[in-house]
PDB file of C-alpha atoms in Angstrom:
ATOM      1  CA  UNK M   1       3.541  22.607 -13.701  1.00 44.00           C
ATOM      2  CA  UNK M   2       2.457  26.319 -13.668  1.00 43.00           C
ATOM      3  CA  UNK M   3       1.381  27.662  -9.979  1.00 41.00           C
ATOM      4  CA  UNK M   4       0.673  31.215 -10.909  1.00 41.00           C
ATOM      5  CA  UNK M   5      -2.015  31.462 -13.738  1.00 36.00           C
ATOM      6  CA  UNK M   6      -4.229  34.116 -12.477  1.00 40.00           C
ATOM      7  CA  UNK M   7      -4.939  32.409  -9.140  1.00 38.00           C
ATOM      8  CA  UNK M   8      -7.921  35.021  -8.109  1.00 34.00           C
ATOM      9  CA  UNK M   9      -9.648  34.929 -11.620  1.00 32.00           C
ATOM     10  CA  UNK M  10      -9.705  31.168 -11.071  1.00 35.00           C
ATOM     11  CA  UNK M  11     -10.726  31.298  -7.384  1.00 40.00           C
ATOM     12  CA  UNK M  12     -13.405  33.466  -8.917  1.00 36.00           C
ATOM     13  CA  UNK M  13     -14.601  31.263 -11.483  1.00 38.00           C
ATOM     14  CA  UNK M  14     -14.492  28.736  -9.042  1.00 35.00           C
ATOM     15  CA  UNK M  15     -17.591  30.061  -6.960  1.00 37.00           C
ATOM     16  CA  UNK M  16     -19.689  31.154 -10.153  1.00 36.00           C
ATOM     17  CA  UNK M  17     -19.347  27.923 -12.327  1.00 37.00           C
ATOM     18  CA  UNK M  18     -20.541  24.739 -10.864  1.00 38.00           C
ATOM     19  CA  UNK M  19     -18.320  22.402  -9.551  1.00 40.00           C
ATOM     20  CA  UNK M  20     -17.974  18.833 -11.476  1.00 46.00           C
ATOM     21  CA  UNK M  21     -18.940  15.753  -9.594  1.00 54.00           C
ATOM     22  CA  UNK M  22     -19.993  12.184 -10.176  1.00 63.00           C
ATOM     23  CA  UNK M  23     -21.804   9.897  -8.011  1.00 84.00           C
ATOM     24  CA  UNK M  24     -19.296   7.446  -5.390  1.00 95.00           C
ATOM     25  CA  UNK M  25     -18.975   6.576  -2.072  1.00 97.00           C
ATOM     26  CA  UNK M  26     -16.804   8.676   0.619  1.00 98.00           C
ATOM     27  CA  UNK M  27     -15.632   6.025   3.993  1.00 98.00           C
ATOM     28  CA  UNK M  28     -14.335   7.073   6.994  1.00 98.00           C
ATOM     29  CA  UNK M  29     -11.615   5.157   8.442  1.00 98.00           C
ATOM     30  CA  UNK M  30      -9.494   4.620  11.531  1.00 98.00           C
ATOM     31  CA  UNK M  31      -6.258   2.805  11.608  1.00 95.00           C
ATOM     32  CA  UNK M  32      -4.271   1.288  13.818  1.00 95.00           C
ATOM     33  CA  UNK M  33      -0.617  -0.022  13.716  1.00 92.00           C
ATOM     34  CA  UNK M  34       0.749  -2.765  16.299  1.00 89.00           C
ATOM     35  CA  UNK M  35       4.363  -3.272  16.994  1.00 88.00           C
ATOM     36  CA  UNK M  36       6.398  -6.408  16.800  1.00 83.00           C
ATOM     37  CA  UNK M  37       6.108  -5.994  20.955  1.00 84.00           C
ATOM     38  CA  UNK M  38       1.790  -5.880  20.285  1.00 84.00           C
ATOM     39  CA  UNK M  39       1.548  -2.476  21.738  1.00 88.00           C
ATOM     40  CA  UNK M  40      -0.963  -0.368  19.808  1.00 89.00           C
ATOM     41  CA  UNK M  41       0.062   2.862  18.291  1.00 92.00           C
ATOM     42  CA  UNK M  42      -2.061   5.946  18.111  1.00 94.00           C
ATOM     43  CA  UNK M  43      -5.212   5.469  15.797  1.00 95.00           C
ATOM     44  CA  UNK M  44      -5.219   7.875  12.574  1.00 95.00           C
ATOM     45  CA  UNK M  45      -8.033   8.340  10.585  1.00 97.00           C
ATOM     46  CA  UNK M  46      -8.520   8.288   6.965  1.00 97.00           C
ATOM     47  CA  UNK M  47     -11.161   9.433   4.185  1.00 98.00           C
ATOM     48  CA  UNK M  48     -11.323   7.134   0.994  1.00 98.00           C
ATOM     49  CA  UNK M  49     -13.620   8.708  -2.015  1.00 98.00           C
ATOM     50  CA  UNK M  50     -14.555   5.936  -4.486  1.00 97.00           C
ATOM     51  CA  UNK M  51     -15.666   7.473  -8.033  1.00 97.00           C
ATOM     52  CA  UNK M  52     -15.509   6.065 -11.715  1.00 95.00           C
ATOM     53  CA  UNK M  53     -12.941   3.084 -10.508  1.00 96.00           C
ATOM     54  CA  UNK M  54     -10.671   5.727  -8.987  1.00 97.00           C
ATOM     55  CA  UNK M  55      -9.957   5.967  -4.973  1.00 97.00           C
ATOM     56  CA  UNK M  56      -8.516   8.660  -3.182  1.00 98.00           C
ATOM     57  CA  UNK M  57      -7.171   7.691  -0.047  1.00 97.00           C
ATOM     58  CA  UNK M  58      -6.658  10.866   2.380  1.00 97.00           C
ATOM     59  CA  UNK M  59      -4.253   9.659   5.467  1.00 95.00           C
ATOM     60  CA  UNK M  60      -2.522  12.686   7.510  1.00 92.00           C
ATOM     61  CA  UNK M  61       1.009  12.416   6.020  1.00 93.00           C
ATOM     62  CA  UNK M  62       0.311  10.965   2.708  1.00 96.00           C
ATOM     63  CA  UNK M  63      -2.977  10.887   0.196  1.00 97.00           C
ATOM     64  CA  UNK M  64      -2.755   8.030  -2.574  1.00 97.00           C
ATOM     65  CA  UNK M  65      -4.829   8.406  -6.081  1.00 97.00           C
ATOM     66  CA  UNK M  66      -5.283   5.292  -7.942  1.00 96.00           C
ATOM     67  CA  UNK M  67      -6.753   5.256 -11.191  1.00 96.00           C
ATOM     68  CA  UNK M  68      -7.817   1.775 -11.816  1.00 95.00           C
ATOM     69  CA  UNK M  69      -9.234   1.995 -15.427  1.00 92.00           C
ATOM     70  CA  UNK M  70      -5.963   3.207 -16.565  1.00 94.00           C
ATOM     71  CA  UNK M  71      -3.597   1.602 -13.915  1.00 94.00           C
ATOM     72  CA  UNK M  72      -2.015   4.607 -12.984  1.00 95.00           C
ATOM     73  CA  UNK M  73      -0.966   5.650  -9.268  1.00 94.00           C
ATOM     74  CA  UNK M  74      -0.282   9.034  -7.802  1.00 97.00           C
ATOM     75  CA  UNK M  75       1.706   9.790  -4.339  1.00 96.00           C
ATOM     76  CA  UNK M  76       0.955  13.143  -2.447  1.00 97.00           C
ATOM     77  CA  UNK M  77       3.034  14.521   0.563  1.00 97.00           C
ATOM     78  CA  UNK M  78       1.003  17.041   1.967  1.00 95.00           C
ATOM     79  CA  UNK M  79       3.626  18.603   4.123  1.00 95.00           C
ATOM     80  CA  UNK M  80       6.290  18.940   1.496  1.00 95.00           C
ATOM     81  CA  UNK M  81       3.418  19.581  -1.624  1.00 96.00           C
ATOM     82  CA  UNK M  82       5.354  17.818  -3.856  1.00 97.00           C
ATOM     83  CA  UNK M  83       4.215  14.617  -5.972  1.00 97.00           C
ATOM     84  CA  UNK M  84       5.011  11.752  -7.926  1.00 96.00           C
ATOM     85  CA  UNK M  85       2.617   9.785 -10.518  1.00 96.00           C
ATOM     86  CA  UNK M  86       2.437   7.485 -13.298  1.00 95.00           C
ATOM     87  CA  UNK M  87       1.939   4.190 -14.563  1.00 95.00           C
ATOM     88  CA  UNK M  88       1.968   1.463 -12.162  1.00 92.00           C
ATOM     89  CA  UNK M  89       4.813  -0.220 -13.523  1.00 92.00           C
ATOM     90  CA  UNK M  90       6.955   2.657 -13.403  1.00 93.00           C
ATOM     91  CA  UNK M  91       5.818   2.794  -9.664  1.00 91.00           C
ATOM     92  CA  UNK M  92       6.414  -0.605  -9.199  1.00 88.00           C
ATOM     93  CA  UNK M  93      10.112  -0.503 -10.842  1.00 87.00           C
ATOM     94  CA  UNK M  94      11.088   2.370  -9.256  1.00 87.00           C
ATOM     95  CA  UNK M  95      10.016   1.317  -5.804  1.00 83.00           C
ATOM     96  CA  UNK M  96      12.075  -1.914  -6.030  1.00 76.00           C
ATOM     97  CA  UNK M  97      15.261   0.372  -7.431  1.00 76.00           C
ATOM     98  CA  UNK M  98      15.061   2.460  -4.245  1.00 63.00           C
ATOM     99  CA  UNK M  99      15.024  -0.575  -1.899  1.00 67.00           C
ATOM    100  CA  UNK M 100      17.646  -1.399  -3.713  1.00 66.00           C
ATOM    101  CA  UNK M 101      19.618   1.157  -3.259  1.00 62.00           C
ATOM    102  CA  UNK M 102      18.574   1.943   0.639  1.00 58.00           C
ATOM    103  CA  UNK M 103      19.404  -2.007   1.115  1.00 59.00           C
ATOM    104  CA  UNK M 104      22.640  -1.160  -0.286  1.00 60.00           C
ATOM    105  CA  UNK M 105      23.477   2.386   1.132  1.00 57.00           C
ATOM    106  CA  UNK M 106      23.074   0.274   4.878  1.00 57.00           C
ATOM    107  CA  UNK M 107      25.120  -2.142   4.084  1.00 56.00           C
ATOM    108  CA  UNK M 108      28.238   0.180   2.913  1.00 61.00           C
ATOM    109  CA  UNK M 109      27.287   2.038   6.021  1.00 59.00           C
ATOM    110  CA  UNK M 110      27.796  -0.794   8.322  1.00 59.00           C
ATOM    111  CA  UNK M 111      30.824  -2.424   6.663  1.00 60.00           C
ATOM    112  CA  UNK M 112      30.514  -5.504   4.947  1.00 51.00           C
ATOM    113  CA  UNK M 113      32.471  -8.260   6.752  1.00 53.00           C
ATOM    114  CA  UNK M 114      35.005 -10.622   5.193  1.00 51.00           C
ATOM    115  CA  UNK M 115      32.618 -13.372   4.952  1.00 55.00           C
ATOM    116  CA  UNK M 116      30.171 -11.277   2.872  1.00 57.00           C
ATOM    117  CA  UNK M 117      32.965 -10.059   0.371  1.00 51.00           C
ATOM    118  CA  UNK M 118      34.001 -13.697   0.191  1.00 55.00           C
ATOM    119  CA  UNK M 119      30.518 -15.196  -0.817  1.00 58.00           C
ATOM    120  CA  UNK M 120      30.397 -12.052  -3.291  1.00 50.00           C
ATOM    121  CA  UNK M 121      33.392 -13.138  -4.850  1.00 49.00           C
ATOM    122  CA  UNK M 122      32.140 -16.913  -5.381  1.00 53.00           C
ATOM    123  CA  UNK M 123      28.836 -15.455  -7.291  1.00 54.00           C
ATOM    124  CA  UNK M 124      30.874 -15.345 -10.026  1.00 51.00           C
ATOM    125  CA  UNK M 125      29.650 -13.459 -13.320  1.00 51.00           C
ATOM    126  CA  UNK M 126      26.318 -12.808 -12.082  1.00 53.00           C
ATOM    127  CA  UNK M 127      25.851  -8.895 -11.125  1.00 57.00           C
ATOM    128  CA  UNK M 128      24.084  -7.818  -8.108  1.00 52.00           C
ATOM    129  CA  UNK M 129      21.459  -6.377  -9.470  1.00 54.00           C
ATOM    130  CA  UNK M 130      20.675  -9.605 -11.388  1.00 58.00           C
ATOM    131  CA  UNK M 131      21.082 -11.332  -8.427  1.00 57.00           C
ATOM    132  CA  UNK M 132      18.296  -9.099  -6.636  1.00 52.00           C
ATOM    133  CA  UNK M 133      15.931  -9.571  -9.653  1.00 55.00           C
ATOM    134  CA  UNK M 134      16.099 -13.271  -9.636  1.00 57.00           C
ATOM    135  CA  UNK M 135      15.695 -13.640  -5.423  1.00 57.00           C
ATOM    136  CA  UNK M 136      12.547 -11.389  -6.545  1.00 57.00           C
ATOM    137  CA  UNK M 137      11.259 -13.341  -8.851  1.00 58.00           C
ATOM    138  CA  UNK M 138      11.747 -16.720  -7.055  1.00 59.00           C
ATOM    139  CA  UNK M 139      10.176 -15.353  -3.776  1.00 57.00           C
ATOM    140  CA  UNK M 140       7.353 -14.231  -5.901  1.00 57.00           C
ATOM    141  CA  UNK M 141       6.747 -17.379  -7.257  1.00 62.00           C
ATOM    142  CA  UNK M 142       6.794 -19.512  -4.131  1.00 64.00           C
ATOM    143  CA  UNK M 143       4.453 -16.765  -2.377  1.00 65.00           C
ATOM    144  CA  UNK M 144       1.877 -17.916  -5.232  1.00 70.00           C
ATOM    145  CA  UNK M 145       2.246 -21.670  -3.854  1.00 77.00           C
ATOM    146  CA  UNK M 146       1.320 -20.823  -0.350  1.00 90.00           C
ATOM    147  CA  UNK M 147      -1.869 -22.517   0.487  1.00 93.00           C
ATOM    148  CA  UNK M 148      -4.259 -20.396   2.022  1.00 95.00           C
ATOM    149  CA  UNK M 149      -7.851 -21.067   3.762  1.00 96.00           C
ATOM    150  CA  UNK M 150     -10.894 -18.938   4.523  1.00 97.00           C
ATOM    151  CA  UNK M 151     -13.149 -19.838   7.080  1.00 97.00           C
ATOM    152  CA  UNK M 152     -16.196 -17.674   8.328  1.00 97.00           C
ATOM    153  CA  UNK M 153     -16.654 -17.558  12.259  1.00 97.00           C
ATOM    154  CA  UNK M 154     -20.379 -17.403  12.174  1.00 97.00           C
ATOM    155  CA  UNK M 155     -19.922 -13.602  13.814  1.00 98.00           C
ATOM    156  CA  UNK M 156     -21.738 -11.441  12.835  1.00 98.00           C
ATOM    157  CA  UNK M 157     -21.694  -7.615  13.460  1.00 98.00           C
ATOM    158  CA  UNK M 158     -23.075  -4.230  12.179  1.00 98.00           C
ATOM    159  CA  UNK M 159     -20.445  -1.879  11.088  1.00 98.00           C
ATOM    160  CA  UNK M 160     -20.457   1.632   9.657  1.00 98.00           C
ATOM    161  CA  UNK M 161     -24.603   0.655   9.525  1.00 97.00           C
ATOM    162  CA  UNK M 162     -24.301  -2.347   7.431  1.00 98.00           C
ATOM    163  CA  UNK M 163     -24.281  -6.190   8.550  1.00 98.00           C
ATOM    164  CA  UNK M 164     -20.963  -8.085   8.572  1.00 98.00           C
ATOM    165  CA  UNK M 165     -19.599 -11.112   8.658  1.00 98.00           C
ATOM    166  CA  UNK M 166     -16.235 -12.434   9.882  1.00 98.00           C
ATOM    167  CA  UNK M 167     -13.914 -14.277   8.017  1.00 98.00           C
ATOM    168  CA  UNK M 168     -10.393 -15.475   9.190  1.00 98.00           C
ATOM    169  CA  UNK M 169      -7.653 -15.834   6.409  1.00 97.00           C
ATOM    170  CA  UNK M 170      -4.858 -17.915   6.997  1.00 96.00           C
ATOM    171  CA  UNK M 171      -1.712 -18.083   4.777  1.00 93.00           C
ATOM    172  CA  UNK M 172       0.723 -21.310   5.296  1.00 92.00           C
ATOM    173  CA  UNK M 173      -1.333 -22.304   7.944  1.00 93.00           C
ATOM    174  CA  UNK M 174      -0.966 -19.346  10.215  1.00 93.00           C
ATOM    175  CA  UNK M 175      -3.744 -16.445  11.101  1.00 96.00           C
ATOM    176  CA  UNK M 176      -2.748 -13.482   8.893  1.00 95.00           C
ATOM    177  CA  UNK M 177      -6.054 -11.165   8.601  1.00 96.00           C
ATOM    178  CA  UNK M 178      -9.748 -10.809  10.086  1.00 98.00           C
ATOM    179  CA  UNK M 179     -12.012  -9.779   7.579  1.00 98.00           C
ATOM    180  CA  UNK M 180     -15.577  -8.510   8.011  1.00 98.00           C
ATOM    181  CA  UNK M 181     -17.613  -8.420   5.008  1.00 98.00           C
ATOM    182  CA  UNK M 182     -20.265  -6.814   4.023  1.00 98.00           C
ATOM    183  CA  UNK M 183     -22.068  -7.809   1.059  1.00 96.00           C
ATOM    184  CA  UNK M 184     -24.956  -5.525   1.241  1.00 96.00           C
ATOM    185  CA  UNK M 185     -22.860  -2.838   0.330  1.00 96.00           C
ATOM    186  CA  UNK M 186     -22.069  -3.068  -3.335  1.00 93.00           C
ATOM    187  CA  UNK M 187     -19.880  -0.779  -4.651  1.00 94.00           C
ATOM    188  CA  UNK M 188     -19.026  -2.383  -7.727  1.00 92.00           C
ATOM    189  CA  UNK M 189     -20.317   0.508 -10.141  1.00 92.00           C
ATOM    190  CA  UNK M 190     -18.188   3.098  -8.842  1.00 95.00           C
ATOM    191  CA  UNK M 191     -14.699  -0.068  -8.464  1.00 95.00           C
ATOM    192  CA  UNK M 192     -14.413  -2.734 -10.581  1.00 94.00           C
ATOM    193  CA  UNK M 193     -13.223  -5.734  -7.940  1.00 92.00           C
ATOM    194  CA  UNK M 194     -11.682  -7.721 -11.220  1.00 91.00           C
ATOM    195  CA  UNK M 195      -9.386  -4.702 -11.938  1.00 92.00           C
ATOM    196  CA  UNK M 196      -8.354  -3.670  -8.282  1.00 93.00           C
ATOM    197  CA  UNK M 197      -7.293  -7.178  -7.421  1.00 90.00           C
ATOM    198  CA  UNK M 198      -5.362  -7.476 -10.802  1.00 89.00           C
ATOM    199  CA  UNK M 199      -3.305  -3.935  -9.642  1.00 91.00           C
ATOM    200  CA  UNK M 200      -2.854  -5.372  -6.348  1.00 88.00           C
ATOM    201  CA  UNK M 201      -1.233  -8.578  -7.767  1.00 85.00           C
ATOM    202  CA  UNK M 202       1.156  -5.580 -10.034  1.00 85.00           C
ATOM    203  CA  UNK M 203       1.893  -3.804  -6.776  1.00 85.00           C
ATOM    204  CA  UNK M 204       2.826  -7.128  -4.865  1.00 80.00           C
ATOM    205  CA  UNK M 205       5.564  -6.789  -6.736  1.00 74.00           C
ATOM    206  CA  UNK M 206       7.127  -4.031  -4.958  1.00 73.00           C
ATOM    207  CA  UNK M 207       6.103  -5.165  -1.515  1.00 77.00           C
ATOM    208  CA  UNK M 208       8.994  -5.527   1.392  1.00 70.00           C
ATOM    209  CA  UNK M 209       9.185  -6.558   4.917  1.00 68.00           C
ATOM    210  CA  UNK M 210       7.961  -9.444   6.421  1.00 67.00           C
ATOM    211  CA  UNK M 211       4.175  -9.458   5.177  1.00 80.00           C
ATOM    212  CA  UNK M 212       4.538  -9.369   1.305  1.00 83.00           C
ATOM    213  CA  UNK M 213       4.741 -12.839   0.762  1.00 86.00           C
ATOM    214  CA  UNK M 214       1.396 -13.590   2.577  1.00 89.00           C
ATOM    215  CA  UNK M 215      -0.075 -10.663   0.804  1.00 88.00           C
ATOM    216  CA  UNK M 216       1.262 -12.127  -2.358  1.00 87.00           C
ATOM    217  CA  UNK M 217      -0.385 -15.352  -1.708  1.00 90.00           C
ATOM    218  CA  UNK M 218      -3.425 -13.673  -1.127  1.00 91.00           C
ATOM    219  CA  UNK M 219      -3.753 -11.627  -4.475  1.00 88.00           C
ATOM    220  CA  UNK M 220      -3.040 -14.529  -6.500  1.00 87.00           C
ATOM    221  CA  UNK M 221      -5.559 -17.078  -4.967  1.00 92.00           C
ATOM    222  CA  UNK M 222      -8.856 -18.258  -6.724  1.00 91.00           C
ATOM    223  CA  UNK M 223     -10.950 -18.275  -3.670  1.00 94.00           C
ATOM    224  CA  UNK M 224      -9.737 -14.957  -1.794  1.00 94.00           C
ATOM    225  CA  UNK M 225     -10.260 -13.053  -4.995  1.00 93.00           C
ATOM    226  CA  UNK M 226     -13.952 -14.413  -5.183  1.00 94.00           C
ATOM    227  CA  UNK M 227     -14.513 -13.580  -1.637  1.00 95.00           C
ATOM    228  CA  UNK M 228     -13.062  -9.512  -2.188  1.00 93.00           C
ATOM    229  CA  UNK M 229     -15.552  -9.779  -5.387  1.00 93.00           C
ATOM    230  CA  UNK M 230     -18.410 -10.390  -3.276  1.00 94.00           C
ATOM    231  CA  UNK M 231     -18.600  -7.495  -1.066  1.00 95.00           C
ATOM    232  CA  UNK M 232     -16.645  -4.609   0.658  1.00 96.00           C
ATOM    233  CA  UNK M 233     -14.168  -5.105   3.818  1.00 97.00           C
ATOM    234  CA  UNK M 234     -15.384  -2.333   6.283  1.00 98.00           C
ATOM    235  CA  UNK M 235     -12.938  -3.769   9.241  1.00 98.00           C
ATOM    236  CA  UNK M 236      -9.405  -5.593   8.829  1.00 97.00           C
ATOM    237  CA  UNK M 237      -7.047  -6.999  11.315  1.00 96.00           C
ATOM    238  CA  UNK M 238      -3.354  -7.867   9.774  1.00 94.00           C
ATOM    239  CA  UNK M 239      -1.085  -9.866  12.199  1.00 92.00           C
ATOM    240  CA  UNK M 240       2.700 -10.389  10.936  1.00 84.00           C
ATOM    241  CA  UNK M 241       6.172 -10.962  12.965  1.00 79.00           C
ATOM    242  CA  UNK M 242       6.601  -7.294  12.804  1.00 78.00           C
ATOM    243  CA  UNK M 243       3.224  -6.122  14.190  1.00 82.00           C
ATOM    244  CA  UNK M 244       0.000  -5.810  12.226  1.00 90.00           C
ATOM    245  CA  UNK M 245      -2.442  -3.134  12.137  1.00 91.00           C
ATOM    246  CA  UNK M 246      -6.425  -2.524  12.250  1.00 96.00           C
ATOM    247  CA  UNK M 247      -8.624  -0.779   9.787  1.00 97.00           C
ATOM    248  CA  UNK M 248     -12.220  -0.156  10.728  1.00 98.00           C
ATOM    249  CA  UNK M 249     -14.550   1.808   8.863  1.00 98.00           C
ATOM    250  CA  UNK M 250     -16.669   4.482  10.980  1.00 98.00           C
ATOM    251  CA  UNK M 251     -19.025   5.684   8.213  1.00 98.00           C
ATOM    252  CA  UNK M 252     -20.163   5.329   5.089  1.00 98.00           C
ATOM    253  CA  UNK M 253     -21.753   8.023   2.662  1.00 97.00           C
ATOM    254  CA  UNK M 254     -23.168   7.282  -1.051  1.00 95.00           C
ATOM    255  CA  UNK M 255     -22.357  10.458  -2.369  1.00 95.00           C
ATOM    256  CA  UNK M 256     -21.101  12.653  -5.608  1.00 95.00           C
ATOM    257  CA  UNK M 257     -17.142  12.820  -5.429  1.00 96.00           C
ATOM    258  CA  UNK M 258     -15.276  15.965  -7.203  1.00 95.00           C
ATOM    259  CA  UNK M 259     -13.535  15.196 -10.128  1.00 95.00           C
ATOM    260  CA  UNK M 260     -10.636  17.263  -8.646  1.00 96.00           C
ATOM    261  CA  UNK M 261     -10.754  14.852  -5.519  1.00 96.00           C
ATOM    262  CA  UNK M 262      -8.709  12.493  -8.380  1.00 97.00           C
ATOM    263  CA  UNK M 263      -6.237  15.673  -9.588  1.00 97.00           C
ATOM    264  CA  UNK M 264      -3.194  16.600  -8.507  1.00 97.00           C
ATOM    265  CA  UNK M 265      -3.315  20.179  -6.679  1.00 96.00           C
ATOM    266  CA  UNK M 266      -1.807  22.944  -8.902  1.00 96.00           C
ATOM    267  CA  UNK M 267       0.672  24.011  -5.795  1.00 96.00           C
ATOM    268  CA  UNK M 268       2.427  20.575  -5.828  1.00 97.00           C
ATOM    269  CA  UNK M 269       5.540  20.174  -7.402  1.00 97.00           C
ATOM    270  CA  UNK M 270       6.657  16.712  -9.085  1.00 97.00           C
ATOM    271  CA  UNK M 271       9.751  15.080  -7.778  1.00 96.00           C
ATOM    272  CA  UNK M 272      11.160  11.557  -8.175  1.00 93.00           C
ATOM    273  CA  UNK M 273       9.467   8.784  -6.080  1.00 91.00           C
ATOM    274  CA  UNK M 274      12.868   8.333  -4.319  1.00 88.00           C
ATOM    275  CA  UNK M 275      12.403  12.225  -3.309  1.00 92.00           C
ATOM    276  CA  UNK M 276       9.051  11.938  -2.299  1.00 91.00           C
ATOM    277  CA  UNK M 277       9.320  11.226   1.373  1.00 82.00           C
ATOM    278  CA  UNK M 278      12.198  11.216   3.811  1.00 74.00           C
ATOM    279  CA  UNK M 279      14.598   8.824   3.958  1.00 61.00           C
ATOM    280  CA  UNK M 280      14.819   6.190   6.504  1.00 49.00           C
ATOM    281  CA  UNK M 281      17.752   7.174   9.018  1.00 48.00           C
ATOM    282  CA  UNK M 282      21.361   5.383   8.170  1.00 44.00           C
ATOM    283  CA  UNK M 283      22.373   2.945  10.977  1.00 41.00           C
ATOM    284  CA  UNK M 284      25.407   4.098  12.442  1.00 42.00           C
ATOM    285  CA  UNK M 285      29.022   1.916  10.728  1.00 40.00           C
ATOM    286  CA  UNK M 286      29.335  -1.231  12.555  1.00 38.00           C
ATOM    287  CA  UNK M 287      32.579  -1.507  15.370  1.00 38.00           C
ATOM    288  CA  UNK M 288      34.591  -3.887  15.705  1.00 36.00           C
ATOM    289  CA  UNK M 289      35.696  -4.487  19.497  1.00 36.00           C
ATOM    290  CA  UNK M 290      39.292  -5.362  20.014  1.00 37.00           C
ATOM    291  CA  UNK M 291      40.020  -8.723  21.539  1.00 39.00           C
ATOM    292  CA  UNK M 292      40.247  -8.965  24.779  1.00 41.00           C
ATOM    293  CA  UNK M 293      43.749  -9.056  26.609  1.00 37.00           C
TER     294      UNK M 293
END
């Protein structure tokens, strides 16, 4: 990608021709994460412009461009400039190849004991790679049995200006989000509900940790699809063994959206997804304390 075309013609042209936009929404949001202790971390907010089924999601270290008409997805690190996008199946394979190989890179740093060599052994023919793919596929498809219900508390609040109403979502029995909906506030011409929930069930796909399979469960059931296709979430409360986190819109705008709010900057330079952020630190090799005398 070019970065020096004649950067003060264009920042020229830029002022004298108008500027391209189409009608969308832009939200305000704040977030905030919850350790596996329940302590709150600090609250970071968030823009998200919805325009022509594509949302640009603007969080301080990372902005996310998803293109649902053509199911493509686009990764920004503002602090580096660099970039990675395509298809969402190339997102979604890569992703799972580099937990993969982080899974794998900890493990060879912490020694693997003789027991683990031992059961490795007795797996006979089958690689580890096809291994990994078929633990995938089999927690997929018992995520997709999970029952789930939805129940409405009769609450009732007004966020971001528009009326909501409370819905708790559990998954296997157990609380896993607070939803308040809104469904005055249709924003189904400007994101098609049918097509974001399909890319979401794609995406599950590449999920890890200890919430994907009650995601999973969610994106493939009848009745929490129907519920997402009836209005717009403008809070969200997650709980999970490893924390949770809030979401809670602040405002709402109908407005026109850029088409370059959906482009990738002409500075940025595209790198591998693996690349794209910094790796998680290496645990240090695992020692082995001598008997004791």
């Amino acid at each position: 990608m070019s970065r020096a075309i004649c950067r003060a013609f264009l920042g020229l042209g830029s002022l004298l021709l108008p500027v391209a936009a189409q009608a969308g929404w832009v939200i305000d949001w704040n977030t905030t994460a919850v350790n596996a202790r329940g302590e709150r971390m600090a609250t970071q907010p968030a823009v998200q412009s919805i325009s022509g089924n594509k949302v640009r999601m603007q969080q301080p270290d990372v902005v996310t461009i998803t293109d649902y008409a053509t199911d493509r997805f686009t990764l920004l690190n503002p602090r580096k400039q660099t970039f990675w996008g395509g298809p969402v199946n190339d997102y979604v394979s890569e992703m799972s190849a580099h937990r993969k190989q982080v899974m794998s890179d900890r493990v060879a740093a912490m020694g693997m004991s003789e027991k683990m060599k031992n059961k490795a052994a007795e797996r006979g023919d089958e690689s580890h790679k096809e291994r990994v793919a078929r633990k995938e596929k089999e927690a997929l498809e018992q995520a997709k049995q999970l029952p789930v219900s939805i129940t409405s508390t009769g609450q009732h609040e007004k966020i971001a200006g528009y009326d909501t109403e409370k819905f708790e979502v559990k998954v296997d029995g157990e609380l896993f989000q607070e939803l308040w909906l809104a469904t005055g506030l249709n924003v189904s011409a400007d994101l098609d509900a049918a097509r974001f929930l399909a890319q979401q069930e794609t995406t599950g796909a590449a999920m890890m940790g200890k919430s994907a399979k009650q995601y999973n469960a969610l994106y493939h059931d009848a009745q929490y699809r129907s519920m997402i296709e009836r209005g717009f979430v403008l809070r969200n409360i997650v709980h999970h063994l490893a924390g949770g986190y809030e979401r809670v819109a602040t405002a709402v705008k109908q407005e026109d959206v850029p088409a370059s709010a959906f482009e990738v900057p002409e500075s940025y330079r595209r790198v591998r997804l693996s690349d794209l952020f910094d790796p998680p630190p290496t645990p240090e090799p695992r020692q082995i304390s001598p008997p004791s005398s």
